[in-house]
Amino acid sequence: MAVLLVGALIAPVLFWTAQSLIAHGIAPFLARFDFQTFFHRALMIAAVALIWPLFRLIEVRGLRDLGLEPDPQWRRHLAAGFLFALVPLLCCGGLLIAAHVYSLRSTIQWSALGSTLAAAVFVPLIEESFFRGLVLGILLRSGRKLMSIFLTSAFFSVVHFLKAPEGTSTPVTWTSGFASISHSFAQFGDPILVLAAFTTLFVLGWILADARLRTCSLWLPMGLHAGWILGNGVFSKVARRELLLLPWIGKNLLVGIIPLGVACLTWIIVWLWLRHEDARKS
């Protein structure tokens, strides 16, 4: 609740600051982001700012206090997670093109892939450090593993699911952040949207948490997260959706029951690979 309150208060400030920079010819690329984007970033900033008082309260002094250990095979885990997420997702995209749910674009803006690559690098680093590193690590101190995974996955899903419909925060005022909160939670009244988006995000969060616990590090979940972001981003640049088949497939390859099945396939592959790695070591 504190994160939502602080995020709602600072979101308009972030938005107005960006508009001022744009008006002075600084960072014109910010013009393509709407208020909801700044609202999401405000939530992350609030969460990071408020985590430090919590650290002092529960006396977290290092990574081991969060259940994390140095990973001597971090390159192997990072690469494996990346491939295990990327390959099944792109194969799913190919099948959807063959089924005429998607079609290949006549022209591809290769220059736009730069932002996708940047997101595949930085988003997993930030989100895995926060959700699976800090949040899950703190909750695990309760000694309730399944409940900790459940709460972290739900929080991960809610944060990504909180997006108000377009135009609900125009014009932007001091109360726009609170309006975004109310409109965003209204999405839970749509069972099809919950099944297609929220549930898929929740399962993805659970898979990432499970990978973190099995390796006691963040490298494998970072690889998985990066593979999903890059696969979805590249596919959206080269293919165009022809049909919206909710709840089976949503606005991209990470929304819907079919992407949920692909994610579960990745989970099985990761589980089998880790079992093979453990057997090889012994």
C-alpha atoms as one frame of an Amber mdcrd trajectory, in Angstrom:
protein
   0.000   0.000   0.000   2.889   2.343   0.728   4.346   1.643  -2.720   1.014
   2.407  -4.390   0.574   5.619  -2.374   4.080   6.974  -3.032   3.995   5.827
  -6.665   0.657   7.569  -7.264   2.055  10.809  -5.807   5.305  10.916  -7.781
   3.919   9.653 -11.123   2.563  13.108 -12.149   5.909  14.674 -11.205   7.766
  12.226 -13.453   5.318  12.888 -16.285   5.536  16.684 -15.974   9.346  16.523
 -15.788   9.426  14.506 -19.000   7.092  16.980 -20.719   9.358  19.844 -19.670
  12.417  18.069 -21.080  10.570  17.432 -24.347   9.509  21.097 -24.576  13.166
  22.172 -24.233  14.308  19.751 -26.926  15.868  17.356 -24.424  15.089  13.622
 -24.657  12.374  13.946 -27.335  11.963  10.136 -27.355   9.982  10.478 -24.099
   7.068  11.846 -26.136   6.023   8.335 -27.179   5.371   7.257 -23.573   1.955
   7.905 -22.032   1.177   8.621 -18.386   0.668   4.928 -17.597   4.309   4.241
 -18.460   5.442   6.867 -15.967   2.991   5.459 -13.415   4.633   2.025 -13.713
   8.113   3.524 -13.351   6.926   5.506 -10.327   5.798   2.270  -8.661   9.243
   0.741  -9.187  10.987   3.856  -7.858   8.735   3.856  -4.786   9.384   0.153
  -4.193  13.163   0.611  -4.389  13.064   3.672  -2.112  10.941   1.949   0.509
  12.928  -1.292   0.536  15.806   0.235   2.486  13.778   1.055   5.625  12.473
  -2.515   5.460  16.041  -3.828   5.209  17.000  -1.976   8.371  13.901  -3.224
  10.141  14.531  -6.918   9.418  18.342  -6.606   9.579  19.324  -7.737   6.075
  23.084  -7.279   5.737  24.003  -9.274   2.655  22.974 -11.612  -0.134  23.045
 -14.678   2.120  20.394 -13.074   4.306  18.182 -13.166   1.189  18.951 -16.813
   0.420  21.361 -16.023  -2.434  24.782 -17.587  -2.994  27.619 -16.905  -5.461
  27.029 -18.917  -8.639  30.239 -20.350 -10.145  28.245 -21.500 -13.215  26.489
 -18.179 -13.781  27.386 -18.028 -17.491  25.979 -21.520 -18.072  22.788 -20.761
 -16.140  22.300 -17.423 -17.896  22.763 -18.894 -21.381  20.627 -21.968 -20.679
  17.754 -19.914 -19.286  17.909 -17.580 -22.274  17.710 -20.426 -24.813  15.074
 -22.405 -22.891  12.785 -19.354 -22.936  13.604 -17.993 -26.409  13.423 -21.127
 -28.566   9.974 -22.465 -27.470   8.504 -18.956 -27.683   9.732 -18.403 -31.234
   8.554 -21.895 -32.224   5.123 -20.955 -30.876   5.250 -17.771 -32.958   6.080
 -19.802 -36.062   3.093 -22.088 -35.483   0.807 -19.071 -35.019   2.010 -17.668
 -38.349   1.318 -21.034 -39.998  -2.182 -20.973 -38.465  -2.731 -17.435 -39.883
  -3.225 -15.944 -36.417  -0.175 -13.795 -37.238   1.297 -12.788 -40.591   4.774
 -11.589 -41.522   5.143  -7.832 -41.949   5.960  -6.577 -45.430   8.570  -4.190
 -43.985  10.591  -4.639 -40.821  11.991  -1.687 -38.894  15.303  -3.212 -37.885
  16.335  -0.014 -36.148  13.543  -0.570 -33.622  15.200  -3.795 -32.476  17.702
  -1.728 -30.511  15.122  -0.875 -27.866  14.114  -4.556 -27.685  17.720  -5.611
 -27.120  18.134  -2.934 -24.464  14.968  -4.109 -22.709  16.165  -7.734 -22.835
  19.355  -6.677 -21.043  18.185  -4.154 -18.478  14.621  -5.208 -17.577  15.622
  -8.701 -16.321  18.513  -7.200 -14.376  16.240  -4.715 -12.602  13.123  -6.825
 -12.141  14.870 -10.039 -11.088  16.991  -8.148  -8.578  13.851  -6.598  -7.145
  11.179  -9.324  -7.337  13.186 -12.547  -7.017  16.128 -10.996  -5.178  14.692
  -8.560  -2.648  10.984  -9.330  -2.347  11.239 -13.122  -2.464  14.367 -13.103
  -0.317  12.628 -11.097   2.391   9.509 -13.264   2.329  11.573 -16.469   2.525
  12.794 -15.363   5.940   9.344 -16.329   7.204  10.218 -19.990   6.523   7.148
 -20.485   4.304   8.527 -21.229   0.850   5.319 -21.842  -1.100   3.567 -18.842
   0.426   6.613 -16.677  -0.355   6.607 -17.802  -3.996   2.845 -17.248  -4.221
   2.992 -13.707  -2.827   5.999 -12.719  -4.953   4.399 -14.092  -8.125   1.113
 -12.341  -7.339   2.937  -9.050  -6.701   4.907  -9.464  -9.960   1.699 -10.138
 -11.880  -0.261  -7.287 -10.291   2.472  -4.724 -10.998   2.560  -5.720 -14.682
  -1.221  -6.074 -14.895  -1.895  -2.607 -13.442  -2.522  -0.629 -16.606  -5.481
   1.661 -16.951  -7.270   1.966 -20.308  -5.916   4.632 -22.636  -7.226   8.128
 -22.051  -8.261   7.575 -18.432  -5.529   9.902 -17.145  -5.893  12.808 -19.592
  -5.249  15.562 -18.629  -2.659  14.697 -15.972  -3.308  16.174 -12.524  -2.088
  15.434  -8.997  -4.811  12.782  -8.670  -4.040  10.993 -11.953  -1.961   8.357
 -10.175  -4.860   7.422  -7.893  -7.205   7.357 -10.896  -4.809   4.943 -12.594
  -4.942   2.662  -9.568  -8.735   2.559  -9.540  -9.030   2.019 -13.290  -6.270
  -0.595 -13.281  -7.916  -2.768 -10.630 -11.148  -2.574 -12.612  -9.522  -4.970
 -15.094  -9.951  -7.772 -12.544 -13.687  -7.593 -13.288 -13.047  -9.051 -16.745
 -12.602 -12.823 -16.280 -11.292 -13.320 -19.823  -8.606 -10.675 -19.325  -7.658
 -12.136 -15.949  -7.340 -15.604 -17.451  -5.374 -14.397 -20.462  -3.018 -11.874
 -18.856  -2.928 -12.001 -15.070  -2.748 -15.803 -14.844   0.024 -16.030 -17.444
   2.070 -13.368 -15.663   1.531 -15.144 -12.348   2.820 -18.458 -13.735   5.810
 -16.726 -15.342   6.615 -15.198 -11.965   6.325 -18.610 -10.294   8.678 -20.181
 -12.868  11.248 -17.429 -12.296  10.971 -17.841  -8.522  11.386 -21.605  -8.796
  14.502 -21.159 -10.957  15.927 -18.778  -8.368  15.331 -21.225  -5.516  16.744
 -24.234  -7.378  20.014 -22.421  -8.153  20.175 -20.061  -5.133  21.040 -17.292
  -7.590  19.414 -14.881 -10.027  21.321 -15.838 -13.181  18.963 -18.562 -14.405
  15.800 -16.430 -13.904  17.571 -13.486 -15.560  18.282 -15.677 -18.583  14.686
 -16.884 -18.748  13.341 -13.341 -18.395  15.686 -12.038 -21.103  14.704 -14.836
 -23.489  11.003 -14.117 -23.093  11.458 -10.373 -23.581  13.707 -10.736 -26.634
  11.564 -13.437 -28.244   8.346 -11.509 -27.751   9.914  -8.223 -28.851  11.541
  -9.589 -32.003   8.398 -11.492 -32.999   6.249  -8.360 -32.606   8.632  -6.512
 -34.938   8.548  -9.132 -37.709   4.925 -10.327 -37.425   1.504  -8.674 -37.250
  -1.467 -10.084 -35.330  -4.428 -10.878 -37.577  -6.772 -12.357 -34.953  -7.371
 -11.681 -31.250  -8.388 -15.013 -29.763  -8.782 -14.282 -26.052  -8.211 -16.103
 -23.805  -6.106 -18.359 -26.092  -3.784 -15.671 -27.435  -3.723 -12.014 -26.480
  -1.926  -8.919 -27.698   1.499 -10.637 -27.763   3.250 -13.978 -27.234   3.242
 -13.564 -23.450  -0.529 -13.217 -23.015  -3.037 -16.049 -23.219  -3.521 -19.734
 -22.538  -1.261 -20.801 -25.433   1.696 -18.711 -24.136   0.912 -20.148 -20.693
   1.373 -23.652 -22.111   4.648 -22.616 -23.775   5.879 -21.206 -20.452   5.023
 -24.471 -18.715   6.980 -26.347 -21.400   9.979 -24.150 -20.631   9.488 -24.899
 -16.923   9.615 -28.661 -17.627  12.761 -28.238 -19.744  14.458 -26.242 -16.987
  13.479 -28.825 -14.361  14.815 -31.724 -16.441  18.022 -29.848 -17.272  18.710
 -29.020 -13.625  18.123 -32.660 -12.666  20.630 -33.676 -15.337  23.124 -31.115
 -14.028  22.755 -32.391 -10.460  23.209 -35.991 -11.603  26.304 -35.030 -13.607
  27.886 -33.359 -10.559  27.241 -36.371  -8.334
